[in-house]
CSV table of C-alpha atoms in Angstrom, one decimal:
chain,number,residue,atom,x,y,z
A,228,MET,CA,-4.5,-20.3,-5.6
A,229,VAL,CA,-6.3,-16.9,-5.4
A,230,ARG,CA,-8.9,-16.8,-2.7
A,231,ILE,CA,-11.9,-14.5,-2.3
A,232,THR,CA,-11.1,-12.3,0.7
A,233,GLU,CA,-12.9,-9.5,2.4
A,234,SER,CA,-10.4,-7.0,1.2
A,235,LEU,CA,-10.8,-8.1,-2.4
A,236,ILE,CA,-14.6,-7.7,-2.2
A,237,ARG,CA,-14.3,-4.3,-0.5
A,238,GLN,CA,-11.9,-3.2,-3.2
A,239,ARG,CA,-14.4,-4.2,-5.9
A,240,ALA,CA,-17.2,-2.4,-3.9
A,241,GLU,CA,-15.9,1.1,-4.4
A,242,HIS,CA,-19.1,2.2,-6.1
A,243,ASN,CA,-20.9,1.2,-2.8
A,244,ASP,CA,-18.6,3.1,-0.5
A,245,CYS,CA,-16.7,-0.2,0.2
A,246,GLU,CA,-19.7,-1.6,2.1
A,247,ILE,CA,-20.3,-5.3,1.4
A,248,PHE,CA,-23.4,-6.1,3.5
A,249,SER,CA,-25.6,-4.0,1.1
A,250,LEU,CA,-23.8,-4.8,-2.1
A,251,GLU,CA,-26.0,-5.6,-5.0
A,252,GLU,CA,-23.5,-6.0,-7.8
A,253,ILE,CA,-19.9,-7.2,-7.9
A,254,SER,CA,-17.3,-8.0,-10.6
A,255,LEU,CA,-14.7,-10.6,-9.8
A,256,HIS,CA,-13.6,-11.4,-13.4
A,257,GLN,CA,-10.0,-12.2,-14.4
A,258,GLN,CA,-8.8,-12.7,-10.9
A,259,GLU,CA,-7.5,-16.3,-11.3
A,260,ILE,CA,-10.0,-17.4,-8.7
A,261,GLU,CA,-10.2,-21.2,-8.3
A,262,ARG,CA,-13.2,-21.4,-5.9
A,263,ILE,CA,-16.4,-19.5,-5.1
A,264,GLU,CA,-16.6,-18.8,-1.4
A,265,HIS,CA,-17.9,-16.4,1.3
A,266,ILE,CA,-20.1,-14.2,-1.0
A,267,ASP,CA,-23.3,-16.0,0.1
A,268,LYS,CA,-22.5,-15.1,3.8
A,269,TRP,CA,-21.0,-11.6,3.3
A,270,CYS,CA,-23.2,-10.2,0.5
A,271,ARG,CA,-26.7,-11.6,0.9
A,272,ASP,CA,-28.3,-8.8,-1.3
A,273,LEU,CA,-26.3,-9.5,-4.4
A,274,LYS,CA,-28.3,-9.4,-7.7
A,275,ILE,CA,-25.5,-9.4,-10.3
A,276,VAL,CA,-22.3,-11.4,-10.0
A,277,TYR,CA,-19.5,-11.5,-12.6
A,278,PHE,CA,-17.1,-14.5,-12.4
A,279,GLN,CA,-16.0,-14.8,-16.0
A,280,ASN,CA,-12.5,-15.7,-17.1
A,281,ASN,CA,-11.4,-17.4,-13.9
A,282,LEU,CA,-10.4,-21.0,-13.0
A,283,ILE,CA,-13.6,-22.0,-11.1
A,284,PRO,CA,-14.3,-25.8,-11.5
A,285,LYS,CA,-17.6,-26.0,-9.6
A,286,ILE,CA,-20.7,-23.9,-8.9
A,287,GLU,CA,-21.0,-23.7,-5.1
A,288,ASN,CA,-21.7,-21.3,-2.2
A,289,VAL,CA,-24.3,-19.3,-4.2
A,290,GLY,CA,-27.5,-21.0,-3.0
A,291,ARG,CA,-28.2,-18.5,-0.3
A,292,LEU,CA,-28.3,-15.6,-2.7
A,293,LYS,CA,-32.1,-15.4,-2.8
A,294,LYS,CA,-32.1,-12.1,-4.8
A,295,LEU,CA,-29.5,-13.2,-7.4
A,296,GLU,CA,-30.8,-12.4,-10.9
A,297,TYR,CA,-27.7,-12.7,-13.1
A,298,LEU,CA,-24.7,-15.0,-12.7
A,299,ASN,CA,-21.9,-14.9,-15.3
A,300,LEU,CA,-19.5,-17.9,-15.1
A,301,ALA,CA,-18.2,-17.8,-18.7
A,302,LEU,CA,-14.6,-19.0,-19.4
A,303,ASN,CA,-14.2,-21.2,-16.4
A,304,ASN,CA,-13.6,-24.9,-15.7
A,305,ILE,CA,-17.2,-25.9,-14.8
A,306,GLU,CA,-18.3,-29.4,-15.9
A,307,ARG,CA,-21.7,-29.7,-14.3
A,308,ILE,CA,-24.7,-27.4,-13.5
A,309,GLU,CA,-25.6,-27.7,-9.8
A,310,ASN,CA,-26.3,-25.9,-6.5
A,311,LEU,CA,-28.5,-23.1,-8.0
A,312,GLU,CA,-31.8,-24.2,-6.6
A,313,GLY,CA,-31.7,-21.6,-3.8
A,314,CYS,CA,-31.4,-18.7,-6.3
A,315,GLU,CA,-35.2,-18.2,-6.6
A,316,PHE,CA,-35.0,-15.1,-8.7
A,317,LEU,CA,-32.3,-16.2,-11.1
A,318,LYS,CA,-33.2,-14.8,-14.6
A,319,LYS,CA,-30.0,-15.2,-16.6
A,320,LEU,CA,-27.2,-17.8,-16.4
A,321,ASP,CA,-24.1,-17.6,-18.6
A,322,LEU,CA,-21.9,-20.7,-18.8
A,323,THR,CA,-20.2,-19.9,-22.2
A,324,VAL,CA,-17.0,-21.8,-23.0
A,325,ASN,CA,-16.9,-24.1,-20.0
A,326,PHE,CA,-16.6,-27.9,-19.9
A,327,VAL,CA,-20.2,-28.9,-19.2
A,328,GLY,CA,-20.5,-32.4,-20.6
A,329,GLU,CA,-23.3,-33.7,-18.4
A,330,LEU,CA,-26.2,-32.2,-20.3
A,331,THR,CA,-28.8,-33.9,-18.0
A,332,SER,CA,-27.5,-31.6,-15.2
A,333,VAL,CA,-29.7,-28.8,-16.7
A,334,GLU,CA,-32.6,-30.6,-15.0
A,335,SER,CA,-31.4,-29.0,-11.7
A,336,LEU,CA,-32.6,-25.6,-13.1
A,337,LYS,CA,-36.3,-26.7,-13.2
A,338,HIS,CA,-36.8,-25.1,-9.8
A,339,ASN,CA,-35.5,-21.7,-11.1
A,340,VAL,CA,-38.9,-20.7,-12.4
A,341,HIS,CA,-37.8,-17.2,-13.3
A,342,LEU,CA,-34.9,-18.3,-15.5
A,343,ARG,CA,-35.3,-16.7,-18.9
A,344,GLU,CA,-31.9,-16.8,-20.6
A,345,LEU,CA,-29.3,-19.6,-20.6
A,346,PHE,CA,-25.9,-19.7,-22.4
A,347,LEU,CA,-24.2,-23.0,-23.0
A,348,VAL,CA,-22.4,-22.3,-26.3
A,349,GLY,CA,-18.8,-23.5,-26.3
A,350,ASN,CA,-19.4,-26.5,-24.0
A,351,PRO,CA,-19.0,-30.1,-25.0
A,352,CYS,CA,-22.7,-30.7,-24.4
A,353,SER,CA,-23.6,-28.1,-27.1
A,354,GLU,CA,-22.2,-30.6,-29.7
A,355,PHE,CA,-24.6,-33.4,-28.7
A,356,GLY,CA,-27.3,-34.4,-31.1
A,357,GLY,CA,-30.7,-33.1,-29.9
A,358,TYR,CA,-29.0,-30.6,-27.5
A,359,ARG,CA,-31.3,-27.7,-28.2
A,360,LYS,CA,-34.6,-29.7,-28.1
A,361,PHE,CA,-33.6,-31.4,-24.9
A,362,VAL,CA,-32.9,-28.1,-23.1
A,363,ILE,CA,-36.1,-26.5,-24.4
A,364,ALA,CA,-38.2,-29.4,-23.4
A,365,THR,CA,-36.5,-29.7,-19.9
A,366,LEU,CA,-36.8,-26.0,-19.1
A,367,PRO,CA,-40.1,-24.7,-20.4
A,368,GLN,CA,-39.6,-21.3,-18.6
A,369,LEU,CA,-36.7,-20.4,-20.9
A,370,LYS,CA,-37.3,-17.6,-23.5
A,371,SER,CA,-33.8,-17.7,-25.0
A,372,LEU,CA,-31.0,-20.3,-25.4
A,373,ASP,CA,-27.5,-19.3,-26.5
A,374,GLY,CA,-28.8,-15.9,-27.5
A,375,LYS,CA,-31.5,-17.3,-29.8
A,376,GLU,CA,-35.2,-16.8,-29.1
A,377,ILE,CA,-37.3,-19.8,-28.2
A,378,THR,CA,-40.6,-19.7,-30.1
A,379,ARG,CA,-43.8,-21.5,-29.2
A,380,SER,CA,-43.4,-23.9,-32.1
A,381,ASP,CA,-39.9,-24.8,-30.8
A,382,GLN,CA,-41.4,-25.7,-27.5
A,383,ILE,CA,-44.1,-27.9,-29.0
A,384,GLN,CA,-41.7,-29.7,-31.2
A,385,ALA,CA,-39.2,-30.3,-28.4
A,386,LEU,CA,-41.9,-31.7,-26.1
A,387,GLN,CA,-43.1,-34.1,-28.9
A,388,ASP,CA,-39.5,-35.4,-29.5
A,389,TYR,CA,-38.4,-35.4,-25.9
A,390,PRO,CA,-38.5,-39.2,-25.1
A,391,GLY,CA,-36.3,-40.1,-28.1
A,392,VAL,CA,-34.1,-37.0,-27.7
A,393,ARG,CA,-33.5,-37.7,-24.0
A,394,HIS,CA,-32.4,-41.3,-24.7
A,395,GLN,CA,-30.0,-40.0,-27.4
A,396,VAL,CA,-28.6,-37.4,-25.0
A,397,VAL,CA,-28.0,-39.9,-22.2
A,398,GLU,CA,-26.0,-42.2,-24.5
A,399,GLN,CA,-23.8,-39.4,-25.7
A,400,GLU,CA,-23.3,-38.2,-22.2
A,401,GLN,CA,-22.1,-41.6,-21.0
A,402,ALA,CA,-19.7,-41.8,-23.9
A,403,TYR,CA,-18.3,-38.3,-23.0
A,404,ILE,CA,-17.9,-39.3,-19.3
A,405,LEU,CA,-16.0,-42.4,-20.3
A,406,LYS,CA,-13.8,-40.3,-22.5
A,407,ARG,CA,-13.2,-37.8,-19.8
A,408,THR,CA,-12.2,-40.6,-17.4
A,409,MET,CA,-9.5,-41.8,-19.8
A,410,GLU,CA,-8.3,-38.3,-20.4
A,411,LYS,CA,-7.8,-37.7,-16.6
A,412,GLU,CA,-5.8,-41.0,-16.3
A,413,ALA,CA,-3.6,-40.0,-19.2
A,414,LEU,CA,-3.1,-36.5,-17.8
A,415,GLN,CA,-2.2,-37.9,-14.4
A,416,LYS,CA,0.4,-40.2,-15.9
A,417,ASN,CA,1.8,-37.4,-17.9
A,418,LEU,CA,2.1,-35.2,-14.9
A,419,GLU,CA,4.0,-37.9,-13.0
A,420,GLU,CA,6.5,-38.3,-15.8
A,421,LYS,CA,7.0,-34.6,-15.9
A,422,GLY,CA,7.6,-34.6,-12.2
A,423,ASN,CA,10.2,-37.3,-12.4
A,424,ASN,CA,12.0,-35.5,-15.3
A,425,LYS,CA,12.0,-32.3,-13.3
A,426,GLU,CA,13.4,-34.1,-10.2
A,427,ASN,CA,16.2,-35.7,-12.3
A,428,ILE,CA,17.1,-32.3,-13.7
A,429,GLU,CA,17.2,-30.7,-10.2
A,430,ASN,CA,19.5,-33.5,-8.9
A,431,LYS,CA,21.8,-33.1,-11.9
A,432,GLN,CA,22.0,-29.4,-11.3
A,433,SER,CA,22.7,-29.8,-7.6
A,434,ASN,CA,25.8,-31.9,-8.5
A,435,SER,CA,27.4,-29.1,-10.5
A,436,ASP,CA,28.8,-25.8,-9.1
A,437,GLY,CA,29.3,-22.2,-9.9
A,438,GLU,CA,28.6,-20.5,-13.2
A,439,GLU,CA,28.4,-23.9,-14.9
A,440,ASN,CA,25.5,-24.8,-12.7
A,441,LYS,CA,23.7,-21.5,-13.4
A,442,ASP,CA,24.2,-21.9,-17.2
A,443,GLN,CA,23.0,-25.5,-17.1
A,444,MET,CA,19.9,-24.5,-15.1
A,445,ASN,CA,19.0,-21.8,-17.7
A,446,GLU,CA,19.5,-24.2,-20.6
A,447,ASP,CA,17.3,-26.8,-18.9
A,448,GLU,CA,14.6,-24.3,-18.1
A,449,ASP,CA,14.5,-23.1,-21.6
A,450,GLU,CA,14.3,-26.6,-23.0
A,451,MET,CA,11.5,-27.5,-20.6
A,452,ASN,CA,9.6,-24.3,-21.6
A,453,ARG,CA,10.0,-25.0,-25.3
A,454,LYS,CA,8.8,-28.6,-24.9
A,455,PHE,CA,5.8,-27.4,-22.9
A,456,TRP,CA,4.5,-25.1,-25.5
A,457,GLU,CA,5.3,-27.4,-28.5
A,458,GLU,CA,3.7,-30.5,-27.0
A,459,PRO,CA,0.2,-31.1,-28.3
A,460,THR,CA,-2.5,-31.3,-25.6
A,461,LEU,CA,-6.2,-31.5,-25.3
A,462,TYR,CA,-8.3,-28.6,-24.2
A,463,THR,CA,-9.5,-29.7,-20.8
A,464,PRO,CA,-9.9,-28.2,-17.3
A,465,GLU,CA,-6.6,-29.8,-16.3
A,466,SER,CA,-4.6,-28.5,-19.2
A,467,ARG,CA,-6.1,-25.0,-18.8
A,468,LEU,CA,-5.0,-25.0,-15.1
A,469,GLU,CA,-1.6,-26.4,-16.0
A,470,VAL,CA,-1.0,-23.6,-18.6
A,471,HIS,CA,-2.0,-21.0,-16.0
A,472,ARG,CA,0.4,-22.3,-13.4
A,473,HIS,CA,3.2,-22.6,-15.9
A,474,ILE,CA,2.7,-19.0,-16.9
A,475,GLU,CA,2.5,-17.9,-13.3
A,476,LYS,CA,5.8,-19.8,-12.5
A,477,ASN,CA,7.6,-18.1,-15.4
A,478,ARG,CA,6.3,-14.8,-14.3
A,479,LYS,CA,7.6,-15.2,-10.8
A,480,LEU,CA,11.0,-16.3,-12.1
A,481,LYS,CA,11.3,-13.3,-14.3
A,482,ASP,CA,10.3,-11.0,-11.4
A,483,LYS,CA,12.9,-12.6,-9.2
A,484,ASP,CA,15.6,-12.2,-11.8
A,485,LYS,CA,14.6,-8.6,-12.4
A,486,ASN,CA,14.7,-7.8,-8.7
A,487,GLN,CA,18.2,-9.4,-8.4
A,488,LYS,CA,19.4,-7.3,-11.3
A,489,LYS,CA,18.1,-4.1,-9.7
A,490,GLN,CA,19.9,-4.8,-6.4
A,491,LYS,CA,23.2,-2.9,-6.3
A,492,PRO,CA,26.3,-4.1,-4.4
A,493,ARG,CA,26.3,-2.9,-0.8
A,494,ARG,CA,28.5,0.2,-0.3
A,495,PRO,CA,31.1,-0.2,2.5
A,496,LEU,CA,30.4,1.8,5.6
A,497,ILE,CA,34.0,1.7,6.9
A,498,THR,CA,37.1,1.7,4.7
A,499,ALA,CA,39.8,-0.9,4.9
A,500,GLU,CA,41.9,1.6,7.0
A,501,GLY,CA,39.1,1.8,9.6
A,502,ARG,CA,37.9,5.3,8.6
A,503,VAL,CA,34.1,5.7,8.9
A,504,LEU,CA,32.4,7.2,5.8
A,505,ASN,CA,29.5,9.7,5.5
A,506,ILE,CA,26.7,8.0,3.5
A,507,ASN,CA,23.1,9.0,2.7
A,508,GLU,CA,21.1,6.5,0.7
A,509,SER,CA,17.7,6.9,2.2
A,510,LYS,CA,15.0,9.0,0.6
A,511,HIS,CA,11.7,8.1,2.2
A,512,MET,CA,11.6,7.6,6.0
A,513,ASP,CA,9.0,5.2,7.5
A,514,THR,CA,9.1,5.0,11.3
A,515,SER,CA,8.2,1.3,11.3
A,516,LEU,CA,11.3,0.6,9.1
A,517,LEU,CA,13.6,3.0,11.0
A,518,ASP,CA,16.7,1.7,12.8
A,519,ILE,CA,19.2,4.0,14.5
A,520,ASP,CA,22.6,3.0,15.8
A,521,VAL,CA,24.6,5.6,17.8
A,522,GLN,CA,28.3,4.9,18.2
A,523,PRO,CA,30.9,7.1,20.1
A,524,THR,CA,32.3,8.4,16.8
A,525,HIS,CA,29.4,8.1,14.3
A,526,VAL,CA,25.6,7.6,14.0
A,527,CYS,CA,24.0,5.2,11.5
A,528,VAL,CA,20.3,5.3,10.4
A,529,MET,CA,18.8,2.4,8.4
A,530,VAL,CA,15.7,3.0,6.4
A,531,LYS,CA,14.4,0.1,4.1
A,532,GLY,CA,17.9,-1.1,3.8
A,533,LYS,CA,19.2,2.3,2.8
A,534,VAL,CA,22.0,3.8,4.9
A,535,PHE,CA,22.4,7.3,6.3
A,536,GLN,CA,25.7,7.5,8.2
A,537,LEU,CA,27.3,10.6,9.7
A,538,VAL,CA,30.7,10.9,11.3
A,539,LEU,CA,30.7,13.0,14.5
A,540,PRO,CA,33.3,15.8,15.1
A,541,LYS,CA,33.6,14.8,18.8
A,542,GLU,CA,33.0,11.7,20.8
A,543,VAL,CA,29.5,11.2,22.3
A,544,ASN,CA,27.9,9.0,24.9
A,545,PRO,CA,25.7,6.3,23.2
A,546,ASP,CA,24.0,5.3,26.5
A,547,SER,CA,22.7,8.8,27.1
A,548,SER,CA,21.6,9.3,23.5
A,549,SER,CA,17.9,9.5,22.4
A,550,ALA,CA,15.9,9.7,19.2
A,551,LYS,CA,12.5,11.3,18.6
A,552,ARG,CA,10.5,11.9,15.5
A,553,SER,CA,7.7,14.4,14.9
A,554,GLN,CA,4.3,12.8,13.9
A,555,THR,CA,3.3,15.9,11.9
A,556,THR,CA,6.5,16.9,10.0
A,557,GLY,CA,8.4,13.6,10.2
A,558,HIS,CA,11.5,15.3,11.3
A,559,LEU,CA,13.9,13.0,13.2
A,560,LEU,CA,15.8,14.4,16.2
A,561,VAL,CA,18.8,12.5,17.6
A,562,THR,CA,20.2,13.9,20.8
A,563,MET,CA,23.8,12.7,21.5
A,564,PRO,CA,25.5,14.4,24.5
A,565,LYS,CA,29.3,14.7,24.4
A,566,THR,CA,31.4,12.7,26.7
A,567,GLN,CA,33.1,14.4,29.8
A,568,GLU,CA,31.5,17.7,29.0
A,569,MET,CA,28.6,19.5,30.8
A,570,VAL,CA,26.8,22.5,29.5
A,571,LYS,CA,26.0,25.0,32.3
A,572,ALA,CA,23.6,27.9,32.2
A,573,LYS,CA,25.3,31.3,32.1
A,574,PRO,CA,24.6,33.4,35.3
A,575,LYS,CA,22.6,36.6,34.7
A,576,SER,CA,24.5,39.8,35.3
A,577,THR,CA,23.0,42.3,37.8
A,578,SER,CA,24.8,45.3,36.3
A,579,ARG,CA,26.0,46.5,33.0
A,580,THR,CA,29.7,46.2,32.5
A,581,ARG,CA,32.0,47.2,29.7
A,582,SER,CA,35.7,46.6,29.5
A,583,ALA,CA,38.2,48.2,27.3
A,584,THR,CA,40.4,45.7,25.4
A,585,SER,CA,43.8,46.1,23.8
A,586,THR,CA,46.4,44.0,22.2
A,587,GLN,CA,48.9,45.0,24.9
A,588,PRO,CA,48.6,44.3,28.7
A,589,HIS,CA,45.9,46.5,30.1
A,590,THR,CA,43.6,46.9,33.1
A,591,HIS,CA,39.8,46.9,32.9
A,592,VAL,CA,37.8,50.0,33.6
A,593,THR,CA,34.2,49.3,34.8
A,594,ARG,CA,31.3,51.7,34.9
A,595,THR,CA,28.3,51.0,37.0
A,596,THR,CA,25.1,52.8,37.3
A,597,GLN,CA,25.6,53.6,41.1
A,598,GLN,CA,29.0,55.3,40.8
A,599,ASN,CA,30.3,58.1,38.8
A,600,GLU,CA,34.0,57.8,37.9
A,601,LYS,CA,36.3,60.5,36.9
A,602,LEU,CA,38.2,60.4,33.6
A,603,GLU,CA,41.8,59.3,34.0
A,604,VAL,CA,44.1,61.0,31.5
A,605,ASP,CA,47.4,60.3,33.3
A,606,PRO,CA,49.4,58.1,30.9
A,607,SER,CA,51.4,56.9,33.8
A,608,LYS,CA,48.4,55.1,35.2
A,609,HIS,CA,46.8,53.8,32.0
A,610,LEU,CA,48.2,52.9,28.7
A,611,SER,CA,44.9,53.5,26.9
A,612,ILE,CA,42.4,56.2,27.3
A,613,ASP,CA,38.7,55.3,28.1
A,614,LEU,CA,36.5,57.9,26.4
A,615,PHE,CA,33.3,56.2,27.5
A,616,ASN,CA,32.6,58.3,30.6
A,617,ILE,CA,33.5,61.7,29.2
A,618,VAL,CA,29.8,62.6,28.8
A,619,THR,CA,27.6,61.8,31.7
A,620,GLU,CA,24.2,60.4,31.1
A,621,ARG,CA,21.2,62.7,31.3
A,622,ASN,CA,17.6,61.9,31.5
A,623,SER,CA,15.6,62.8,28.4
A,624,VAL,CA,13.4,65.8,28.6
A,625,ALA,CA,10.5,63.8,27.2
A,626,GLN,CA,10.5,61.5,30.2
A,627,ARG,CA,8.4,63.8,32.3
A,628,PRO,CA,6.6,67.2,32.1
A,629,LEU,CA,8.7,70.3,32.5
A,630,ILE,CA,8.4,72.2,35.7
A,631,PHE,CA,9.2,75.9,35.7
A,632,HIS,CA,10.2,77.5,39.0
A,633,GLN,CA,10.0,81.3,39.2
A,634,GLN,CA,12.8,82.8,41.2
A,635,LYS,CA,11.8,85.0,44.0
A,636,VAL,CA,13.0,88.6,43.8
A,637,SER,CA,14.7,89.7,46.9
A,638,GLU,CA,13.0,92.6,48.6
A,639,ARG,CA,14.7,95.9,48.3
A,640,ILE,CA,14.6,98.0,51.4
A,641,SER,CA,15.6,101.7,51.1
A,642,ASP,CA,15.4,104.8,53.2
A,643,ASP,CA,12.5,106.3,51.3
A,644,PHE,CA,10.5,103.1,51.3
A,645,GLN,CA,7.1,103.5,53.0
A,646,ASP,CA,4.9,100.6,53.8
A,647,ASN,CA,1.2,101.4,53.5
A,648,PRO,CA,-0.9,98.7,55.1
A,649,GLU,CA,-4.0,99.8,53.2
A,650,VAL,CA,-2.4,98.9,49.9
A,651,PRO,CA,-3.1,95.3,49.0
A,652,PRO,CA,0.0,93.2,48.3
A,653,LEU,CA,0.9,92.2,44.7
A,654,THR,CA,0.2,88.7,43.8
A,655,ASP,CA,2.2,86.4,41.5
């Protein structure tokens, strides 16, 4: 049974930004709905409602829709017109192809003074003698019945013939009600017989085993399905509901078989020899469906039943492992520390060192910035020659401005030199 839910109404209210309190029009046709509910509380401002082609047996829970102008209930299982007195502004009511047999129930529409159009074509009551005259005389506010205009002469004629027409309609209505009572009893008896036959078939199937049981079940289901469609039946609300449920049952069985065929056999995660396999079946990762299992020799990630398994090159500690996932990129980070191993930070060196290597036994020659070492060329001391310190480091000229120093010329003193104090000294 399909219910009217808030999510369904919001889904159908996309044109109103999914707001339901201010909704004025809603279409709930072909939803397999079996009851009208909630809309009179959630959507008080509704003016147009489409409920055609559902399984609604009764008009209910619409009396509070004061602004309702158009109600479409075509192709449903309604047998009586009722509960519309509160719809003060109702202008159009469509009950095409329903099961309204109580024609006198149209008298409940007298209070809907704004009602202008009424559709009852395809209902049992539309076959009654005097049907049109009775409706026109009962509802003088109507301007159209079953899509045909009501003229002034039609109204006058209907009012003149009303007493006799009403008596005729009541007799036909009582005969129809009696007929419907007998139909319901026959249908109830038929349903009980079908239920007993189904129970016997299920008991028979439970006594057999294996492929024979499956084949027998398929044959019995096919036989029951064939008889269901070949058996003649009356067009009633009960038969219409039964057909719908039969179709729905077959659809679910087909979907179940289809899903079972799609399911592939589960791949082994570990071989018979005990060797763990690398497997990656997952494509889309969802954190809510993510399960991670860290073992000493492998890690296994389950996503929607899909397996991602990775064999580790070294043994890890599961108790110290952790898993994190980025909320922006979705990347999964699994940290698994190795067992009996610790990673230490490398100490920073305070001086630059360089060692000369050789394939033969050798000694290391170290150069520091504080000491200048001499080049050793004696082969008796070293088997290899270090050419690194041949050229000493010099500061680049561009590091600081050049400073030129003028050398002082030593004074020449000779025998013929005369010092005249009146002569000023030469300046640099």
